[in-house]
Amino acid sequence: MPLWVCGCCGALRPRYKRLVDNIFPEDPEDGLVKANMEKLTFYALSAPEKLDRIGAYLSERLSRDVARHRYGYVCIAMEALDQLLMACHCQSINLFVESFLKMVRKLLEADKPNLQILGTNSFVKFANIEEDTPSYHRSYDFFVSRFSEMCHSNYEDPDIRTKIRMAGIKGLQGVVRKTVNDELQANIWDPQHMDKIVPSLLFNLQSGEGTESRSPSPLQASEKERESPAELTERCFRELLGRSAYGNIKNAVTPVLMHLDNHSLWEGKTFAVRCFKIIMYSIQSQHSHLVIQQLLGHLDANSKSSATVRAGIVEVLLEAAAIAASGSVGPTVLEVFNTLLRHLRLSVDYELTGSYDRINIGTKIIKEHEERQLQEAVIRTIGSFANTLPTYQRSEVMLFIMGKVPIPGMHPTLPSTGSGPEGNRMIQVMLLKSLRQVTCGFQTTNMLTALPNSFLDPLLSFALLEDAEIRLLVLEILVSLIDRHDNLPKFSTIRLVIISDISVLKLKVDKCSRQDNLFMKKHAQHLYRHIYLCSKEQSSVQPHFEKLYSLLALISMELANEEVVVDLIRVALALQDLALSSEEMLPVYNRCAIHALSSAYLNLISQLTTVPAFCQHVHEVIEMRQKESPYLLPEDVFIENPKIPKTLEKLEGELLFQQAKITEVLGGSGYNTERLATPYVPQFTDEDRLSKRKSIGETISLQVELNGVKLCVYSQVDSVGVEEQEKERRRQVVEKFQKAPFEEIAAHCGARATMLQSKLNQIFEITIRPPPSPSGTITSGYGQTQSRSVPVYEMKFPDLCVY
């Protein structure tokens, strides 16, 4: 063929092909011919309809160069494509983009790491371009799969492996940026995409687990850290979550939960907590409750998993709650506490039964210490959630938890746990511990509405149980509720040493408000009675007496008016009499502890009242005790090894606080001398007489006669002798309840009900008479008069009565 024919054919080639060919130099190391590239760009801008053909031709050349391993020309082709993409934003760019993505796909499919990285870099540049025209049929499924695969690269050379993984992370970041705000694109939030993207990111994040996230945004990381896959992954993960809308949170968080499950990452806690810190800091604050809901649901799904897994989920909930405080826990407040309390009960059940599955016992080994750790984690989480709530919601939560506690005589059983009375007792302890966490830092201006009867009455009933741990928890809860000015930490020294000048403690004492006066008017006697009864419990130890002192002191500073101060002094003197009484049969330590409690409190209240003569009397008694009987003061009693005598001789004279003397000196300052002179006697009630209930399974307040034991209907009784008789009767009733067959109890109750009804019928017959009639009376056959009842419509009324 003649040479002129070839030249003619070359000249007849389309101009866009000639322009594309001219950008490639003879030696690929020379790089792109810039002058010719400018001509190609100008032509593309002038004739945008040619863009698709330019892209197709470049794609054809690139495929041929890849096949021939001419990688220099491949790089030039991709550089040209990048420049054309950056320059052209016309309506015809969509077809050009299809050619571009086809070439990127070709590079990503190659087995050469350099080509994969080259293709990724071009895709990232493309992802940052805001297109002027929408695309209806573009798909990124391949890119999501391929970039995710690159994130898991196991290339032999560690440096190249790191580069491939980072390229994969950048590629996923590019896909998200390109699709997340384009409604016409395939939804990147669909599970089919999220299930690939999120685990790929977590895989790389885990590889840098040693670098703990230090802040909501790692902006202060060094350049070297920025180049690590873990740091790059964290930025990418934050960007993904930050772009998530309300309806997409679930799809983004679910793969995280699955990844932690599949790789047993809950048990280590550190990585799981780190992941959810990133999530909580990255999403919009108003969406926080959605993440918490998912965690709660996941906790339910793992109800039969090992304690370490459940504890890990609970720890994550704890951290999430702390972060969610700045946003909103949402409408799921009671759901949160209900779920946590349910799992607390489950854990107690597992611990006592030794199995997760009652049908297939022994399928899993229960480790008691792990269940205890879980229970403590749940209790801490309950407190953390409560701290995020306003006062009114926290009050609702307190009532909610109290409604779950088995309370003697009220709702003594929970849904069956299969663990018997010991399980119920453990649940009592756990729920009261949870309540203690909720009440920490509780502050309200109106305690009357924040602490209604439905809360305080059942709470105080626990102070009457023999269980020392439960009584201590009740005292701690009461102290937390009343301490509204953070005075409690200032008592750390006064517990052990009586301070002669309490001004050094800088206590905050406010005037009692009207609401506080109403609260004390309603509940004061209950509080005094329970303080007195708790003091006389033989199982009380040092922490009990310290909390009783704190309770007395806080009432004096937070809720005291003149009447309350008088009553508190009477209670302190009654405690002294209690320690002196030989009828109570208290151990020597308890007697000394009660004396120490009384002296410490009178020292405090005397200085709060600022009555010099009262302070002087208290000071004189304390000085005398320091000289002759130091075992009656806190310094020798409330220590690790109490310095107490083996027996306590009868005390009298200057070693005791004198009620008459205190009445005299306070009366001169305007206090109610009549009330001060009256010794405090607790008002005994049915509840008090059952104060020795050992468990919730024993008797309730209504005592029924069994086998000749008389029905006991209690009234207020102050006589000690009568009280002892009633205690013996109560013991007999309890014994009958515990030992008698159910049929016998049921038959007896039925007979008593029948007898009661017959008596009521007799009373009604005697008291109910026919209504008087204006028609007068009639005479019966025995000469007795009998009223004759006349229907109302037949009665004749005077005119003045009718209108």
Short mmCIF file of N, CA, C and O in Angstrom, two decimals, residues 209-253:
data_model
loop_
_atom_site.label_atom_id
_atom_site.label_comp_id
_atom_site.label_asym_id
_atom_site.label_seq_id
_atom_site.Cartn_x
_atom_site.Cartn_y
_atom_site.Cartn_z
N GLU A 209 -5.86 0.10 67.88
CA GLU A 209 -6.60 0.22 69.14
C GLU A 209 -5.80 0.87 70.24
O GLU A 209 -6.32 1.47 71.15
N GLY A 210 -4.47 0.79 70.15
CA GLY A 210 -3.63 1.37 71.19
C GLY A 210 -3.73 2.87 71.27
O GLY A 210 -3.49 3.47 72.30
N THR A 211 -4.09 3.52 70.15
CA THR A 211 -4.21 4.97 70.14
C THR A 211 -5.63 5.33 70.49
O THR A 211 -6.51 5.39 69.65
N GLU A 212 -5.89 5.52 71.77
CA GLU A 212 -7.23 5.82 72.27
C GLU A 212 -7.69 7.19 71.77
O GLU A 212 -6.93 8.14 71.71
N SER A 213 -8.96 7.25 71.41
CA SER A 213 -9.53 8.52 70.96
C SER A 213 -9.49 9.52 72.10
O SER A 213 -10.01 9.28 73.17
N ARG A 214 -8.86 10.63 71.88
CA ARG A 214 -8.63 11.57 72.97
C ARG A 214 -9.69 12.66 73.04
O ARG A 214 -9.83 13.32 74.04
N SER A 215 -10.41 12.89 71.98
CA SER A 215 -11.36 13.98 71.97
C SER A 215 -12.42 13.68 70.93
O SER A 215 -12.28 12.75 70.13
N PRO A 216 -13.50 14.47 70.89
CA PRO A 216 -14.51 14.24 69.88
C PRO A 216 -13.99 14.35 68.45
O PRO A 216 -14.59 13.85 67.53
N SER A 217 -12.87 15.00 68.23
CA SER A 217 -12.31 15.12 66.89
C SER A 217 -10.80 15.11 66.96
O SER A 217 -10.21 15.91 67.68
N PRO A 218 -10.13 14.19 66.25
CA PRO A 218 -8.66 14.07 66.36
C PRO A 218 -7.93 15.10 65.52
O PRO A 218 -7.14 14.78 64.66
N LEU A 219 -8.19 16.39 65.78
CA LEU A 219 -7.60 17.43 64.94
C LEU A 219 -6.14 17.71 65.31
O LEU A 219 -5.40 18.30 64.54
N GLN A 220 -5.75 17.29 66.52
CA GLN A 220 -4.40 17.61 66.98
C GLN A 220 -3.42 16.47 66.73
O GLN A 220 -2.33 16.47 67.26
N ALA A 221 -3.81 15.48 65.94
CA ALA A 221 -2.91 14.37 65.67
C ALA A 221 -1.76 14.83 64.80
O ALA A 221 -1.89 15.72 63.97
N SER A 222 -0.62 14.21 65.02
CA SER A 222 0.56 14.56 64.23
C SER A 222 0.41 14.04 62.81
O SER A 222 -0.45 13.22 62.51
N GLU A 223 1.27 14.52 61.90
CA GLU A 223 1.20 14.09 60.51
C GLU A 223 1.44 12.60 60.38
O GLU A 223 0.83 11.91 59.57
N LYS A 224 2.35 12.07 61.19
CA LYS A 224 2.63 10.64 61.12
C LYS A 224 1.40 9.84 61.51
O LYS A 224 1.05 8.84 60.88
N GLU A 225 0.66 10.31 62.57
CA GLU A 225 -0.54 9.61 62.99
C GLU A 225 -1.63 9.74 61.95
O GLU A 225 -2.40 8.81 61.72
N ARG A 226 -1.69 10.88 61.28
CA ARG A 226 -2.69 11.08 60.25
C ARG A 226 -2.50 10.10 59.10
O ARG A 226 -3.45 9.75 58.41
N GLU A 227 -1.29 9.66 58.87
CA GLU A 227 -1.01 8.76 57.77
C GLU A 227 -1.26 7.29 58.13
O GLU A 227 -1.14 6.43 57.28
N SER A 228 -1.59 7.01 59.39
CA SER A 228 -1.84 5.62 59.77
C SER A 228 -3.27 5.24 59.39
O SER A 228 -4.17 6.08 59.40
N PRO A 229 -3.50 3.97 59.06
CA PRO A 229 -4.86 3.53 58.71
C PRO A 229 -5.86 3.79 59.82
O PRO A 229 -7.02 4.14 59.54
N ALA A 230 -5.45 3.64 61.07
CA ALA A 230 -6.39 3.81 62.17
C ALA A 230 -6.90 5.25 62.26
O ALA A 230 -8.10 5.49 62.42
N GLU A 231 -5.97 6.21 62.16
CA GLU A 231 -6.39 7.61 62.23
C GLU A 231 -7.24 8.01 61.02
O GLU A 231 -8.24 8.71 61.16
N LEU A 232 -6.83 7.54 59.85
CA LEU A 232 -7.62 7.82 58.64
C LEU A 232 -9.00 7.19 58.77
O LEU A 232 -10.01 7.80 58.39
N THR A 233 -9.05 5.97 59.30
CA THR A 233 -10.34 5.29 59.48
C THR A 233 -11.23 6.06 60.43
O THR A 233 -12.44 6.21 60.19
N GLU A 234 -10.67 6.55 61.52
CA GLU A 234 -11.49 7.27 62.49
C GLU A 234 -12.10 8.52 61.88
O GLU A 234 -13.28 8.81 62.09
N ARG A 235 -11.31 9.25 61.09
CA ARG A 235 -11.87 10.43 60.42
C ARG A 235 -12.96 10.05 59.44
O ARG A 235 -13.99 10.71 59.35
N CYS A 236 -12.73 8.96 58.72
CA CYS A 236 -13.73 8.51 57.75
C CYS A 236 -15.00 8.05 58.46
O CYS A 236 -16.11 8.36 58.03
N PHE A 237 -14.84 7.32 59.56
CA PHE A 237 -15.99 6.82 60.33
C PHE A 237 -16.79 7.99 60.91
O PHE A 237 -18.03 7.99 60.88
N ARG A 238 -16.09 8.98 61.42
CA ARG A 238 -16.77 10.16 61.96
C ARG A 238 -17.55 10.90 60.86
O ARG A 238 -18.66 11.37 61.08
N GLU A 239 -16.93 11.00 59.69
CA GLU A 239 -17.60 11.68 58.58
C GLU A 239 -18.85 10.92 58.17
O GLU A 239 -19.90 11.53 57.91
N LEU A 240 -18.75 9.60 58.10
CA LEU A 240 -19.91 8.79 57.75
C LEU A 240 -21.04 9.00 58.74
O LEU A 240 -22.20 9.24 58.35
N LEU A 241 -20.74 8.94 60.02
CA LEU A 241 -21.78 9.09 61.05
C LEU A 241 -22.32 10.51 61.09
O LEU A 241 -23.51 10.73 61.34
N GLY A 242 -21.43 11.48 60.86
CA GLY A 242 -21.87 12.87 60.87
C GLY A 242 -22.86 13.19 59.76
O GLY A 242 -23.67 14.11 59.89
N ARG A 243 -22.81 12.43 58.67
CA ARG A 243 -23.72 12.64 57.56
C ARG A 243 -25.03 11.86 57.71
O ARG A 243 -25.93 12.00 56.89
N SER A 244 -25.12 11.02 58.73
CA SER A 244 -26.30 10.16 58.87
C SER A 244 -27.49 10.97 59.38
O SER A 244 -27.37 11.77 60.31
N ALA A 245 -28.63 10.76 58.76
CA ALA A 245 -29.87 11.41 59.17
C ALA A 245 -30.61 10.52 60.17
O ALA A 245 -30.16 9.42 60.51
N TYR A 246 -31.76 10.99 60.63
CA TYR A 246 -32.51 10.28 61.67
C TYR A 246 -32.81 8.84 61.26
O TYR A 246 -32.63 7.91 62.05
N GLY A 247 -33.25 8.65 60.02
CA GLY A 247 -33.66 7.32 59.58
C GLY A 247 -32.51 6.39 59.25
O GLY A 247 -32.74 5.21 58.96
N ASN A 248 -31.27 6.91 59.26
CA ASN A 248 -30.13 6.08 58.85
C ASN A 248 -29.27 5.61 60.02
O ASN A 248 -28.35 4.80 59.81
N ILE A 249 -29.55 6.12 61.21
CA ILE A 249 -28.71 5.77 62.37
C ILE A 249 -28.69 4.26 62.59
O ILE A 249 -27.64 3.66 62.83
N LYS A 250 -29.86 3.65 62.52
CA LYS A 250 -29.94 2.22 62.81
C LYS A 250 -29.08 1.40 61.86
O LYS A 250 -28.36 0.49 62.28
N ASN A 251 -29.15 1.72 60.56
CA ASN A 251 -28.37 0.96 59.58
C ASN A 251 -26.87 1.15 59.77
O ASN A 251 -26.08 0.28 59.39
N ALA A 252 -26.47 2.29 60.33
CA ALA A 252 -25.05 2.54 60.55
C ALA A 252 -24.55 1.85 61.83
O ALA A 252 -23.39 1.43 61.90
N VAL A 253 -25.41 1.74 62.84
CA VAL A 253 -24.99 1.18 64.12
C VAL A 253 -25.11 -0.35 64.15
O VAL A 253 -24.29 -1.02 64.79
#
